[in-house]
Coordinates of C-alpha atoms and ligand atoms in Angstrom, one line a residue:
M1 CA 95.9 120.2 71.1
A2 CA 95.7 116.5 71.9
L3 CA 97.0 115.5 75.3
K4 CA 100.4 113.6 74.8
T5 CA 99.7 110.3 76.6
A6 CA 102.0 107.5 77.8
L7 CA 100.6 104.0 78.4
V8 CA 102.3 101.8 81.0
G9 CA 102.0 98.0 81.2
I10 CA 101.2 96.7 77.8
G11 CA 99.2 93.6 78.6
K12 CA 95.7 92.4 78.0
I13 CA 93.7 95.5 79.0
A14 CA 96.1 97.9 77.4
R15 CA 95.7 96.1 74.0
D16 CA 92.0 95.2 74.3
Q17 CA 90.7 98.5 75.5
H18 CA 93.1 101.4 76.2
I19 CA 94.9 101.6 72.9
P20 CA 91.6 101.5 70.8
A21 CA 90.0 104.1 73.2
I22 CA 92.9 106.5 73.0
E23 CA 93.1 106.1 69.2
A24 CA 89.3 106.9 68.9
N25 CA 89.5 110.0 71.0
P26 CA 91.1 113.1 69.3
E27 CA 91.7 114.7 72.8
F28 CA 94.5 112.1 73.3
E29 CA 97.6 111.1 71.4
L30 CA 99.6 108.0 72.3
V31 CA 103.2 109.2 72.3
A32 CA 105.1 106.4 74.1
T33 CA 104.7 103.2 76.0
A34 CA 106.6 101.8 79.0
S35 CA 106.6 98.0 79.5
R36 CA 109.3 95.6 80.5
N37 CA 108.6 93.1 77.7
A38 CA 106.1 94.5 75.2
D39 CA 105.9 97.2 72.5
V40 CA 103.1 98.7 70.4
E41 CA 104.0 98.9 66.7
G42 CA 104.9 102.4 65.6
I43 CA 105.0 103.9 69.1
P44 CA 108.3 104.7 70.9
A45 CA 108.8 102.1 73.5
F46 CA 110.7 102.2 76.8
R47 CA 111.3 99.5 79.4
N48 CA 110.2 101.6 82.3
L49 CA 108.4 104.9 83.0
A50 CA 111.5 106.7 84.4
S51 CA 113.3 106.3 81.2
L52 CA 110.2 107.3 79.2
L53 CA 109.8 110.5 81.2
G54 CA 113.5 111.2 80.9
S55 CA 113.4 111.0 77.1
I56 CA 110.1 112.4 76.0
S57 CA 110.0 116.2 76.5
K58 CA 106.4 116.6 77.5
V59 CA 104.0 113.9 78.7
D60 CA 100.6 115.4 79.6
C61 CA 99.1 112.3 80.8
V62 CA 100.1 108.8 82.0
S63 CA 97.7 105.9 82.0
L64 CA 98.7 103.0 84.1
C65 CA 97.6 99.5 83.0
T66 CA 100.0 97.5 85.2
P67 CA 98.7 95.2 88.0
P68 CA 97.7 97.2 91.2
A69 CA 100.8 96.5 93.2
A70 CA 103.1 97.7 90.4
R71 CA 101.3 100.9 90.0
H72 CA 102.0 103.1 93.0
S73 CA 105.6 104.0 92.3
D74 CA 104.9 104.8 88.7
A75 CA 101.9 106.9 89.6
R76 CA 104.1 108.9 92.0
L77 CA 106.8 109.3 89.4
A78 CA 104.2 110.6 86.9
V79 CA 102.6 113.0 89.3
E80 CA 106.0 114.4 90.4
A81 CA 106.8 114.9 86.7
G82 CA 103.7 117.1 86.4
S83 CA 101.6 114.6 84.4
H84 CA 97.9 113.8 84.9
V85 CA 97.4 110.1 85.9
M86 CA 94.7 107.6 85.1
L87 CA 94.8 104.4 87.2
E88 CA 93.2 101.1 86.2
K89 CA 91.0 99.4 88.7
P90 CA 91.6 98.6 91.6
P91 CA 93.5 101.9 91.9
G92 CA 96.1 100.4 94.3
T93 CA 96.9 97.8 96.9
T94 CA 95.9 99.6 100.0
L95 CA 93.6 102.5 100.7
A96 CA 96.4 104.6 102.2
D97 CA 98.5 104.1 99.0
V98 CA 95.8 105.7 96.9
Q99 CA 94.9 108.4 99.4
E100 CA 98.6 109.4 99.5
L101 CA 98.6 109.7 95.7
A102 CA 95.4 111.7 95.7
S103 CA 96.9 114.3 98.1
L104 CA 100.1 114.4 96.1
A105 CA 98.2 115.0 92.9
D106 CA 96.2 117.7 94.6
K107 CA 99.4 119.5 95.9
S108 CA 101.0 119.1 92.4
G109 CA 97.9 120.6 90.6
V110 CA 97.4 117.5 88.4
T111 CA 94.4 115.3 87.8
L112 CA 94.3 111.8 89.4
F113 CA 91.5 109.6 88.0
A114 CA 90.9 106.2 89.7
S115 CA 88.9 104.6 87.0
W116 CA 86.1 102.0 87.5
H117 CA 85.3 100.8 84.0
S118 CA 82.2 98.8 85.0
R119 CA 80.5 102.0 86.2
E120 CA 80.5 103.1 82.5
A121 CA 78.6 100.0 81.4
A122 CA 75.5 100.8 79.3
S123 CA 72.8 100.2 81.9
V124 CA 74.4 101.4 85.2
R125 CA 73.0 105.0 85.1
A126 CA 69.5 103.7 84.2
T127 CA 69.6 101.3 87.1
R128 CA 70.6 104.2 89.5
D129 CA 67.7 106.2 88.1
W130 CA 65.3 103.2 88.6
L131 CA 66.4 103.0 92.2
Q132 CA 65.6 106.7 93.0
G133 CA 62.7 106.9 95.4
R134 CA 62.3 103.2 95.7
T135 CA 62.6 101.1 98.9
V136 CA 65.1 98.4 98.3
R137 CA 64.8 95.3 100.5
E138 CA 67.6 93.1 99.1
V139 CA 70.4 93.0 96.6
R140 CA 71.9 89.8 95.3
I141 CA 75.2 89.8 93.4
D142 CA 76.5 86.8 91.5
W143 CA 79.9 87.4 89.9
K144 CA 81.1 84.0 88.5
E145 CA 83.6 83.4 85.8
D146 CA 86.4 81.0 84.7
V147 CA 89.8 82.4 85.8
R148 CA 91.5 80.2 83.3
F149 CA 89.6 81.7 80.4
W150 CA 89.6 85.4 81.5
H151 CA 93.0 85.7 83.1
P152 CA 95.2 83.0 81.5
G153 CA 98.6 82.8 83.0
Q154 CA 98.3 86.0 85.1
D155 CA 100.3 84.8 88.1
W156 CA 100.3 88.3 89.7
I157 CA 96.6 87.9 90.3
W158 CA 97.2 85.1 92.8
Q159 CA 99.7 87.0 94.9
A160 CA 98.6 88.5 98.3
D161 CA 98.5 91.9 96.7
G162 CA 96.8 90.6 93.5
F163 CA 93.2 90.7 94.8
G164 CA 92.3 87.1 93.5
V165 CA 88.6 86.7 92.8
F166 CA 88.2 90.4 93.9
D167 CA 89.9 91.5 90.7
P168 CA 86.7 90.8 88.8
G169 CA 84.5 91.0 91.9
I170 CA 85.5 94.6 92.6
N171 CA 83.7 95.5 89.3
A172 CA 80.4 94.4 90.9
L173 CA 81.2 96.4 94.0
S174 CA 82.1 99.5 91.8
I175 CA 78.6 99.3 90.3
L176 CA 76.9 98.6 93.6
T177 CA 78.6 101.6 95.3
A178 CA 77.7 103.8 92.3
I179 CA 73.9 102.9 92.4
H180 CA 73.3 102.3 96.1
P181 CA 72.4 105.5 97.9
R182 CA 73.9 104.6 101.3
T183 CA 77.2 103.4 102.8
L184 CA 77.4 99.6 102.9
V185 CA 78.9 97.8 105.9
V186 CA 80.3 94.3 105.8
S187 CA 78.4 92.1 108.3
E188 CA 80.1 88.8 107.6
A189 CA 82.3 87.1 104.9
S190 CA 84.2 84.0 104.0
L191 CA 87.0 83.4 101.6
S192 CA 88.3 80.2 99.9
I193 CA 92.0 80.3 99.3
P194 CA 93.8 77.6 97.3
E195 CA 96.4 76.0 99.5
N196 CA 99.2 76.9 97.1
R197 CA 98.1 80.6 96.5
D198 CA 97.8 83.7 98.6
A199 CA 94.6 85.2 97.1
P200 CA 91.0 83.9 97.2
V201 CA 89.4 81.8 94.4
A202 CA 85.9 82.4 95.9
A203 CA 84.2 84.7 98.4
Q204 CA 80.8 85.1 100.0
M205 CA 79.8 88.2 101.9
L206 CA 76.8 89.9 103.5
L207 CA 76.6 93.6 103.7
H208 CA 73.9 95.9 105.2
D209 CA 73.1 99.6 105.3
S210 CA 71.5 101.9 107.9
E211 CA 68.0 101.4 106.4
G212 CA 68.1 97.6 106.7
T213 CA 68.9 96.8 103.1
K214 CA 70.8 93.5 102.9
V215 CA 73.2 92.7 100.1
S216 CA 74.6 89.2 99.5
V217 CA 77.6 88.7 97.2
E218 CA 78.9 85.5 95.7
L219 CA 82.2 85.5 93.8
D220 CA 83.5 82.4 92.1
W221 CA 86.4 82.0 89.8
L222 CA 85.9 78.3 88.9
N223 CA 82.7 78.8 87.1
K224 CA 82.6 76.7 83.9
G225 CA 80.8 77.9 80.8
S226 CA 79.3 81.3 80.3
P227 CA 80.2 83.9 83.0
K228 CA 77.5 85.2 85.3
W229 CA 77.9 88.9 86.1
D230 CA 74.5 89.8 87.6
I231 CA 73.1 92.2 90.2
R232 CA 69.5 91.6 91.2
I233 CA 67.7 94.3 93.1
L234 CA 64.5 93.5 95.0
A235 CA 62.4 96.7 95.7
D236 CA 59.0 97.0 97.3
D237 CA 57.3 97.5 94.0
G238 CA 59.4 95.5 91.5
E239 CA 62.7 93.9 90.6
A240 CA 65.6 95.1 88.5
L241 CA 68.2 92.7 87.1
L242 CA 71.4 94.2 85.9
R243 CA 73.0 91.5 83.6
D244 CA 76.3 91.0 81.8
G245 CA 78.4 93.2 84.0
G246 CA 76.0 96.2 83.7
A247 CA 75.3 96.0 80.0
R248 CA 71.6 95.1 80.2
L249 CA 68.8 96.1 82.5
L250 CA 65.7 94.0 82.9
V251 CA 62.8 95.4 85.0
D252 CA 60.3 92.8 86.2
G253 CA 61.7 90.4 83.5
E254 CA 61.5 92.9 80.6
E255 CA 64.6 94.2 79.0
T256 CA 64.4 98.0 79.3
V257 CA 68.0 99.2 78.5
S258 CA 71.0 97.8 76.7
G259 CA 73.7 99.3 74.6
P260 CA 77.1 98.8 73.0
D261 CA 80.2 98.4 75.1
R262 CA 81.9 101.8 75.2
E263 CA 83.2 101.6 78.8
Y264 CA 86.8 102.7 78.0
Q265 CA 85.7 105.4 75.5
A266 CA 83.6 106.8 78.3
L267 CA 86.6 106.6 80.7
Y268 CA 88.8 108.6 78.4
E269 CA 86.0 111.2 77.8
R270 CA 85.7 111.5 81.6
L271 CA 89.5 111.8 82.0
A272 CA 89.5 114.6 79.4
G273 CA 86.7 116.4 81.3
L274 CA 88.5 116.1 84.6
I275 CA 91.7 117.5 83.2
A276 CA 89.8 120.4 81.5
S277 CA 88.1 121.3 84.8
G278 CA 91.3 120.8 86.9
S279 CA 89.7 118.2 89.1
S280 CA 90.3 114.6 90.3
D281 CA 88.1 111.6 90.8
V282 CA 89.3 109.1 93.4
D283 CA 86.4 107.1 94.9
L284 CA 87.6 104.3 97.2
A285 CA 84.2 102.9 98.2
P286 CA 84.6 99.6 96.2
M287 CA 88.1 99.1 97.6
R288 CA 87.0 99.8 101.2
I289 CA 84.5 97.0 101.0
V290 CA 87.3 94.6 99.9
S291 CA 89.6 95.8 102.6
D292 CA 86.8 95.3 105.2
V293 CA 86.1 91.8 103.9
M294 CA 89.8 91.0 104.3
A295 CA 89.6 92.3 107.9
V296 CA 86.7 90.1 109.0
A297 CA 86.5 87.1 106.7
H298 CA 86.6 83.5 107.8
R299 CA 89.2 81.6 105.7
E300 CA 88.8 78.2 104.2
V301 CA 91.6 76.3 102.5
A302 CA 90.6 75.3 99.0
P303 CA 92.3 72.6 96.7
P304 CA 95.5 73.8 95.0
F305 CA 95.1 75.8 91.9
A306 CA 97.0 75.1 88.6
W307 CA 96.5 76.7 85.3
Ligands
NAP401 P1 98.3 91.7 82.2 O1 97.7 91.1 80.9 O2 99.1 90.8 83.1 O3 99.1 93.0 81.8 C1 99.7 93.8 82.7 C2 101.1 94.2 82.2 O4 101.7 95.0 83.2 C3 102.0 92.9 82.0 O5 101.8 92.4 80.7 C4 103.4 93.5 82.3 O6 103.9 93.9 81.0 C5 103.2 94.7 83.1 N1 103.7 94.6 84.5 C6 104.4 95.5 85.1 N2 104.7 95.1 86.4 C7 104.2 93.9 86.5 C8 104.2 92.9 87.5 N3 104.8 93.2 88.7 N4 103.5 91.8 87.4 C9 102.9 91.5 86.2 N5 102.9 92.4 85.1 C10 103.5 93.6 85.3 O7 97.1 92.3 83.1 P2 95.7 92.9 82.6 O8 94.6 91.9 82.5 O9 96.0 93.8 81.5 O10 95.3 93.8 83.9 C11 96.0 94.9 84.3 C12 95.1 95.8 85.2 O11 93.9 96.1 84.4 C13 94.6 95.1 86.4 O12 94.5 95.9 87.5 C14 93.2 94.6 86.0 O13 92.3 94.5 87.1 C15 92.8 95.7 85.1 N6 91.7 95.2 84.1 C16 91.9 94.1 83.4 C17 90.8 93.6 82.6 C18 91.0 92.4 81.8 O14 90.0 92.0 81.1 N7 92.1 91.7 81.7 C19 89.7 94.4 82.5 C20 89.6 95.6 83.2 C21 90.6 96.0 84.0 P3 105.5 93.8 80.9 O15 106.0 92.5 81.3 O16 105.8 94.1 79.5 O17 106.1 94.9 81.9

């Protein structure tokens, strides 16, 4: 029988990806939504999760598509009600927030899935396989897009707990930490923060690992024109370039892997698998890098930002 699923926070990602992915997967059935201002046609709608859980007799699964800071209390509520929970990325505001949820889910015997959609991009696994047995000297990440195009009017993203340019940038870090075999440590970092906002519009950082691999990361939210979501890996015997957010892999300039975008279909397949096996998946490695950057970064004041 399909898992009765509630979706919370009906905004851009819920409409663009979660609803189509749930509809396409017979293991899930969308039974209700909770959103302060938005509904999905034909689906029972509630203004908050508490009233949803109080009205619908059995909710197997709650998928949270709200901004990170709004997610913790709902996740707690859902776990305490005995529902499995999927979290959008980044899974929370602080590491401890998410660790606390993970132990609560564990005690309650439900699945907690901290999803990282970019890890499901078509060429990420092939890149990890290409890296096996190779000596990597350097990794260069460029993650540059236009915030006005990709996040129009999303004021939450500029709050201190909204992650700023790390909202997209953490996608790159989620791929990096999935393909790189060793822990990455932040060596130095700098942030540009608009004088009228609390979160960065650009960031640069250098990371290293215990074998001497160096990783440089440039995040920029004022990039005009086509976005650049690239990870370039320089190994002793060749170069891999993961383009378009993980969709395409070029090895020594030749495209070797590409495929359709089915990141969210893959996330819901993974969620079904975790629930079936009674396990959770909560990997905080991408968030830990952001947290460490925030701890050491030099701050520069940037011009005020207006939509
Ligand atoms: P969004 O368009 O702003 O939608 C989020 C929705 O959550 C809002 O429409 C709002 O609906 C609800 N909400 C509840 N509490 C809120 C609060 N305190 N502040 C603002 N909204 C609140 O954002 P989104 O782009 O869907 O992003 C949501 C999450 O998905 C983020 O963590 C983001 O990183 C992730 N994500 C986004 C994308 C993307 O392309 N946009 C891609 C992948 C992942 P109500 O007003 O009806 O409550």
